[in-house]
Amino acid sequence: MGVDSLGYMALKVSKLDAWRALLEQVFGMEPRERDGAIDYRIDSYHHRLTLTLDTTDSVEAIGWEVGTSEKLAALVDRLKGLGVAVVEEGPALRAQRKVKELYSFTCPMIGNRQELYYGPLISNTPFAPSRGISGYKTGTLGLGHVVYWVKDLAASVKFYQDVMGFAISDYIAWDDNDAVFMHCNKRHHTLALMQDGPNTPAGELMHLMVEANSYDDVGYGYDLVRDMGIPVMIEPGKHSNDHMQSFYLQTPSGFWLEYGYGGLEIGPDWEIRNYDAPMLWGHRFVGG
Ligand SMILES: [Fe+2]
């Protein structure tokens, strides 16, 4: 039951040129321009990210992929049963997202716009990266993972377990903050939720992680980020829970992007753990 992977993310951005430089020169993503927006391809899917020029910056939507129409209908029914207003999207947005069936709702926990779909469009031509990278680890693992701050952590975790079909991977507690990591496929976590704070408002995206097929992709990316003057927020390091080797940069919209390699895949015999730090080594906050 529930969602099967993180499928896509659509962003409204005010600094389109800076975003283009980041996604094409650093991340090697393949632009597909259309009227008023740029879709970015990173694998066999038509696209995984969309940038739309706007006056302000926001995450327009995150898209959850569901494997079949029947599972999608069951999930929509479950949301409606809780009183969540779910909208069946018409042909115009379906054509933009390149999916067969599409629904949208405002998450009652995070407060953001979320979309549910099945039937993504697959391209028959190979992904043509903008720089020499080995590509991205996606497939059934999905686009990557997202981390959000929420007002009510316990209720949010329960919602993502009982309604959206996630299971807890583990917890990390540090500096009086709690993070709960959750999976919906073999990727160690597709969603993590953290308690909000004075400078970390509920509903804001903390970061999106994308996973490279090689550590060299990440290493060359790190050099490019430094050379281009893009702010590094967390230095290279290795996470305690999913063993992702990664670094974090600040996007032109403010939220962070984690560029990682080597994340754990987990199976049905996974045992939930509780870590006292997010890193094994490295991952020093810049300036901290
Ligand atoms: Fe992450």
Short mmCIF file of C-alpha atoms and ligand atoms in Angstrom, two decimals:
data_model
loop_
_atom_site.label_atom_id
_atom_site.label_comp_id
_atom_site.label_asym_id
_atom_site.label_seq_id
_atom_site.Cartn_x
_atom_site.Cartn_y
_atom_site.Cartn_z
CA MET A 1 0.00 0.00 0.00
CA GLY A 2 1.01 3.61 -0.37
CA VAL A 3 3.58 5.28 -2.56
CA ASP A 4 6.45 3.42 -4.25
CA SER A 5 9.05 6.15 -4.80
CA LEU A 6 9.78 9.85 -5.01
CA GLY A 7 9.14 10.51 -8.69
CA TYR A 8 9.78 14.17 -9.40
CA MET A 9 10.03 17.66 -8.03
CA ALA A 10 8.77 20.89 -9.61
CA LEU A 11 10.33 24.17 -8.49
CA LYS A 12 9.43 27.81 -8.96
CA VAL A 13 12.67 29.75 -9.10
CA SER A 14 13.58 33.43 -9.29
CA LYS A 15 17.21 32.90 -10.34
CA LEU A 16 16.81 30.73 -13.42
CA ASP A 17 20.33 31.29 -14.79
CA ALA A 18 21.98 30.27 -11.51
CA TRP A 19 19.76 27.18 -11.34
CA ARG A 20 20.62 26.28 -14.93
CA ALA A 21 24.33 26.55 -14.17
CA LEU A 22 23.91 24.35 -11.08
CA LEU A 23 21.86 21.59 -12.66
CA GLU A 24 23.69 21.49 -15.99
CA GLN A 25 27.33 22.33 -15.17
CA VAL A 26 27.54 20.68 -11.72
CA PHE A 27 24.92 17.91 -11.81
CA GLY A 28 25.16 17.19 -15.53
CA MET A 29 21.39 17.08 -15.95
CA GLU A 30 19.90 17.22 -19.46
CA PRO A 31 17.63 20.22 -20.10
CA ARG A 32 14.41 19.83 -22.06
CA GLU A 33 13.00 23.29 -22.59
CA ARG A 34 9.32 23.95 -23.11
CA ASP A 35 7.13 27.03 -22.95
CA GLY A 36 7.90 28.86 -19.72
CA ALA A 37 9.75 25.99 -18.02
CA ILE A 38 12.72 23.65 -18.24
CA ASP A 39 12.36 19.95 -17.50
CA TYR A 40 15.53 18.12 -16.45
CA ARG A 41 16.23 14.55 -17.35
CA ILE A 42 18.58 12.40 -15.24
CA ASP A 43 17.66 8.84 -16.28
CA SER A 44 15.23 7.05 -18.59
CA TYR A 45 12.24 9.09 -17.38
CA HIS A 46 11.18 12.06 -19.48
CA HIS A 47 12.23 14.27 -16.57
CA ARG A 48 12.67 14.29 -12.82
CA LEU A 49 12.98 18.02 -12.07
CA THR A 50 11.17 21.06 -13.46
CA LEU A 51 12.19 24.71 -13.12
CA THR A 52 9.62 27.44 -13.76
CA LEU A 53 10.72 31.07 -13.65
CA ASP A 54 8.80 33.01 -11.01
CA THR A 55 9.17 36.14 -8.89
CA THR A 56 9.72 34.12 -5.71
CA ASP A 57 11.21 30.73 -4.87
CA SER A 58 9.15 27.76 -3.77
CA VAL A 59 8.73 24.05 -4.15
CA GLU A 60 5.71 23.91 -6.43
CA ALA A 61 5.14 20.18 -5.92
CA ILE A 62 6.72 16.89 -5.07
CA GLY A 63 5.46 13.93 -7.05
CA TRP A 64 5.06 10.47 -5.52
CA GLU A 65 5.00 7.53 -7.89
CA VAL A 66 2.54 4.70 -7.32
CA GLY A 67 3.03 1.47 -9.26
CA THR A 68 -0.51 0.80 -10.47
CA SER A 69 -3.81 2.57 -11.04
CA GLU A 70 -5.46 0.33 -8.41
CA LYS A 71 -2.92 1.25 -5.73
CA LEU A 72 -3.26 4.90 -6.66
CA ALA A 73 -7.07 4.74 -6.34
CA ALA A 74 -6.78 3.06 -2.94
CA LEU A 75 -4.38 5.74 -1.70
CA VAL A 76 -6.65 8.53 -2.95
CA ASP A 77 -9.61 6.86 -1.17
CA ARG A 78 -7.62 6.63 2.05
CA LEU A 79 -6.75 10.35 1.90
CA LYS A 80 -10.34 11.31 1.11
CA GLY A 81 -11.50 9.14 4.02
CA LEU A 82 -9.45 11.36 6.31
CA GLY A 83 -11.12 14.46 4.90
CA VAL A 84 -8.15 15.49 2.75
CA ALA A 85 -9.25 17.35 -0.39
CA VAL A 86 -7.74 15.40 -3.29
CA VAL A 87 -8.00 16.88 -6.79
CA GLU A 88 -7.96 14.73 -9.92
CA GLU A 89 -5.75 16.67 -12.33
CA GLY A 90 -6.75 17.04 -15.97
CA PRO A 91 -4.95 16.57 -19.27
CA ALA A 92 -3.01 19.87 -19.18
CA LEU A 93 -1.04 19.11 -16.02
CA ARG A 94 -0.81 15.41 -16.87
CA ALA A 95 0.83 16.42 -20.15
CA GLN A 96 3.35 18.61 -18.31
CA ARG A 97 4.18 15.98 -15.70
CA LYS A 98 4.24 13.28 -18.39
CA VAL A 99 2.14 10.77 -16.42
CA LYS A 100 -0.96 8.67 -17.12
CA GLU A 101 -3.01 9.57 -14.03
CA LEU A 102 -2.44 12.43 -11.60
CA TYR A 103 -3.91 13.66 -8.32
CA SER A 104 -2.88 16.51 -6.05
CA PHE A 105 -3.48 17.43 -2.42
CA THR A 106 -2.08 19.62 0.31
CA CYS A 107 -0.32 17.46 2.86
CA PRO A 108 -2.11 17.95 6.20
CA MET A 109 1.19 17.38 8.03
CA ILE A 110 3.91 19.12 6.01
CA GLY A 111 1.56 21.66 4.42
CA ASN A 112 3.08 21.41 0.95
CA ARG A 113 1.55 20.50 -2.39
CA GLN A 114 1.99 16.85 -3.20
CA GLU A 115 1.10 14.99 -6.34
CA LEU A 116 0.35 11.29 -6.76
CA TYR A 117 0.67 9.57 -10.10
CA TYR A 118 1.21 6.38 -11.97
CA GLY A 119 2.49 5.69 -15.47
CA PRO A 120 5.57 7.91 -16.00
CA LEU A 121 6.68 8.50 -19.60
CA ILE A 122 9.92 6.69 -20.43
CA SER A 123 12.20 7.96 -23.20
CA ASN A 124 13.62 5.52 -25.72
CA THR A 125 16.81 7.56 -26.21
CA PRO A 126 19.64 7.37 -23.68
CA PHE A 127 20.13 10.08 -21.03
CA ALA A 128 22.66 12.58 -22.46
CA PRO A 129 24.35 14.28 -19.49
CA SER A 130 25.55 17.89 -19.74
CA ARG A 131 28.93 16.92 -18.25
CA GLY A 132 30.84 13.66 -18.12
CA ILE A 133 29.06 11.86 -15.29
CA SER A 134 28.21 8.19 -14.88
CA GLY A 135 24.58 9.04 -14.11
CA TYR A 136 22.12 8.68 -11.27
CA LYS A 137 20.95 5.79 -9.12
CA THR A 138 17.18 5.91 -9.57
CA GLY A 139 14.93 3.17 -11.02
CA THR A 140 12.76 1.61 -8.33
CA LEU A 141 14.67 3.68 -5.75
CA GLY A 142 13.18 6.87 -7.22
CA LEU A 143 14.64 10.34 -7.65
CA GLY A 144 16.28 10.48 -4.22
CA HIS A 145 15.15 11.69 -0.82
CA VAL A 146 13.62 14.81 0.69
CA VAL A 147 13.80 16.16 4.24
CA TYR A 148 11.12 18.42 5.69
CA TRP A 149 10.59 20.20 8.98
CA VAL A 150 7.17 19.62 10.56
CA LYS A 151 5.20 21.07 13.45
CA ASP A 152 3.99 17.79 14.95
CA LEU A 153 6.65 15.14 14.40
CA ALA A 154 4.78 12.21 15.99
CA ALA A 155 1.54 12.86 14.08
CA SER A 156 3.46 13.38 10.83
CA VAL A 157 5.34 10.09 11.20
CA LYS A 158 2.05 8.30 11.88
CA PHE A 159 0.44 9.88 8.80
CA TYR A 160 3.30 8.79 6.55
CA GLN A 161 3.17 5.28 8.02
CA ASP A 162 -0.59 4.70 8.13
CA VAL A 163 -1.74 6.65 5.08
CA MET A 164 1.20 7.08 2.70
CA GLY A 165 2.64 3.62 3.31
CA PHE A 166 6.14 4.43 4.61
CA ALA A 167 8.03 2.41 7.23
CA ILE A 168 10.54 3.77 9.73
CA SER A 169 14.20 3.14 8.86
CA ASP A 170 15.79 4.73 11.93
CA TYR A 171 16.15 7.79 14.12
CA ILE A 172 18.93 10.28 14.69
CA ALA A 173 18.90 12.50 17.74
CA TRP A 174 21.40 15.31 18.19
CA ASP A 175 21.49 18.89 19.47
CA ASP A 176 17.96 18.52 20.92
CA ASN A 177 16.65 17.84 17.43
CA ASP A 178 14.99 14.65 16.26
CA ALA A 179 14.96 13.23 12.80
CA VAL A 180 12.89 10.25 11.68
CA PHE A 181 13.99 8.49 8.49
CA MET A 182 11.41 6.57 6.48
CA HIS A 183 11.45 4.27 3.45
CA CYS A 184 8.95 3.21 0.80
CA ASN A 185 11.34 1.07 -1.27
CA LYS A 186 14.89 -0.27 -0.91
CA ARG A 187 16.40 3.20 -0.67
CA HIS A 188 17.32 3.59 3.02
CA HIS A 189 15.14 6.67 3.24
CA THR A 190 13.02 8.54 0.74
CA LEU A 191 11.57 10.90 3.34
CA ALA A 192 12.96 12.26 6.60
CA LEU A 193 11.02 14.46 8.98
CA MET A 194 12.48 16.79 11.59
CA GLN A 195 10.95 18.81 14.39
CA ASP A 196 10.67 22.47 13.41
CA GLY A 197 12.50 25.24 15.24
CA PRO A 198 12.83 29.03 15.35
CA ASN A 199 14.96 29.15 12.18
CA THR A 200 13.61 26.00 10.57
CA PRO A 201 9.93 26.59 9.85
CA ALA A 202 7.51 23.71 9.38
CA GLY A 203 6.66 23.04 5.75
CA GLU A 204 10.03 24.15 4.41
CA LEU A 205 12.18 21.74 2.46
CA MET A 206 15.54 21.24 4.16
CA HIS A 207 17.13 19.37 1.26
CA LEU A 208 16.75 17.11 -1.72
CA MET A 209 19.33 14.34 -2.18
CA VAL A 210 20.28 12.85 -5.54
CA GLU A 211 22.60 9.84 -5.71
CA ALA A 212 25.36 9.44 -8.27
CA ASN A 213 26.46 6.12 -9.76
CA SER A 214 30.08 6.91 -8.93
CA TYR A 215 31.90 8.74 -6.14
CA ASP A 216 34.00 10.50 -8.78
CA ASP A 217 30.83 12.22 -10.06
CA VAL A 218 30.40 13.67 -6.56
CA GLY A 219 34.09 14.58 -6.22
CA TYR A 220 34.28 16.39 -9.54
CA GLY A 221 30.97 18.05 -8.66
CA TYR A 222 32.45 19.28 -5.39
CA ASP A 223 35.39 20.88 -7.22
CA LEU A 224 33.00 22.54 -9.70
CA VAL A 225 30.87 23.91 -6.85
CA ARG A 226 33.97 25.39 -5.20
CA ASP A 227 35.24 26.82 -8.49
CA MET A 228 31.85 28.36 -9.33
CA GLY A 229 31.49 29.98 -5.91
CA ILE A 230 28.33 28.05 -5.03
CA PRO A 231 27.96 27.95 -1.22
CA VAL A 232 28.99 24.61 0.33
CA MET A 233 26.92 24.10 3.51
CA ILE A 234 28.28 20.74 4.70
CA GLU A 235 31.71 19.42 3.72
CA PRO A 236 32.11 15.90 2.27
CA GLY A 237 31.48 13.10 4.76
CA LYS A 238 29.64 9.84 5.41
CA HIS A 239 26.27 9.51 7.12
CA SER A 240 25.86 7.22 10.11
CA ASN A 241 22.54 5.73 9.09
CA ASP A 242 22.43 5.32 5.30
CA HIS A 243 26.23 5.44 4.78
CA MET A 244 25.74 8.03 2.03
CA GLN A 245 29.01 9.75 1.15
CA SER A 246 27.99 13.24 0.20
CA PHE A 247 28.25 16.99 0.51
CA TYR A 248 25.58 19.69 0.72
CA LEU A 249 25.33 22.94 -1.21
CA GLN A 250 22.87 25.79 -1.03
CA THR A 251 20.70 26.15 -4.12
CA PRO A 252 19.79 29.55 -5.56
CA SER A 253 16.35 29.04 -3.93
CA GLY A 254 17.82 28.69 -0.42
CA PHE A 255 17.15 25.04 0.33
CA TRP A 256 20.03 22.59 0.10
CA LEU A 257 20.97 19.89 -2.38
CA GLU A 258 22.85 16.82 -1.18
CA TYR A 259 25.01 15.14 -3.81
CA GLY A 260 25.67 11.59 -2.64
CA TYR A 261 27.06 8.19 -3.50
CA GLY A 262 26.91 4.73 -1.96
CA GLY A 263 23.67 4.89 0.02
CA LEU A 264 22.44 1.74 1.75
CA GLU A 265 19.68 -0.35 0.29
CA ILE A 266 17.54 -2.12 2.85
CA GLY A 267 15.24 -5.15 2.80
CA PRO A 268 12.29 -6.55 4.74
CA ASP A 269 14.48 -7.81 7.62
CA TRP A 270 15.67 -4.28 8.42
CA GLU A 271 15.92 -3.48 12.13
CA ILE A 272 15.21 0.04 13.31
CA ARG A 273 18.16 1.85 14.93
CA ASN A 274 18.69 5.06 16.86
CA TYR A 275 21.84 7.05 16.18
CA ASP A 276 23.47 9.74 18.30
CA ALA A 277 25.03 11.62 15.36
CA PRO A 278 24.23 12.04 11.66
CA MET A 279 27.78 11.39 10.47
CA LEU A 280 30.46 8.75 10.82
CA TRP A 281 33.16 11.15 9.62
CA GLY A 282 33.34 14.51 7.89
CA HIS A 283 30.10 16.38 7.14
CA ARG A 284 31.35 19.41 9.06
CA PHE A 285 29.08 22.41 8.89
CA VAL A 286 30.88 25.17 7.05
CA GLY A 287 31.90 27.81 9.54
CA GLY A 288 31.00 25.44 12.42
FE FE B 1 20.05 13.62 3.12
#
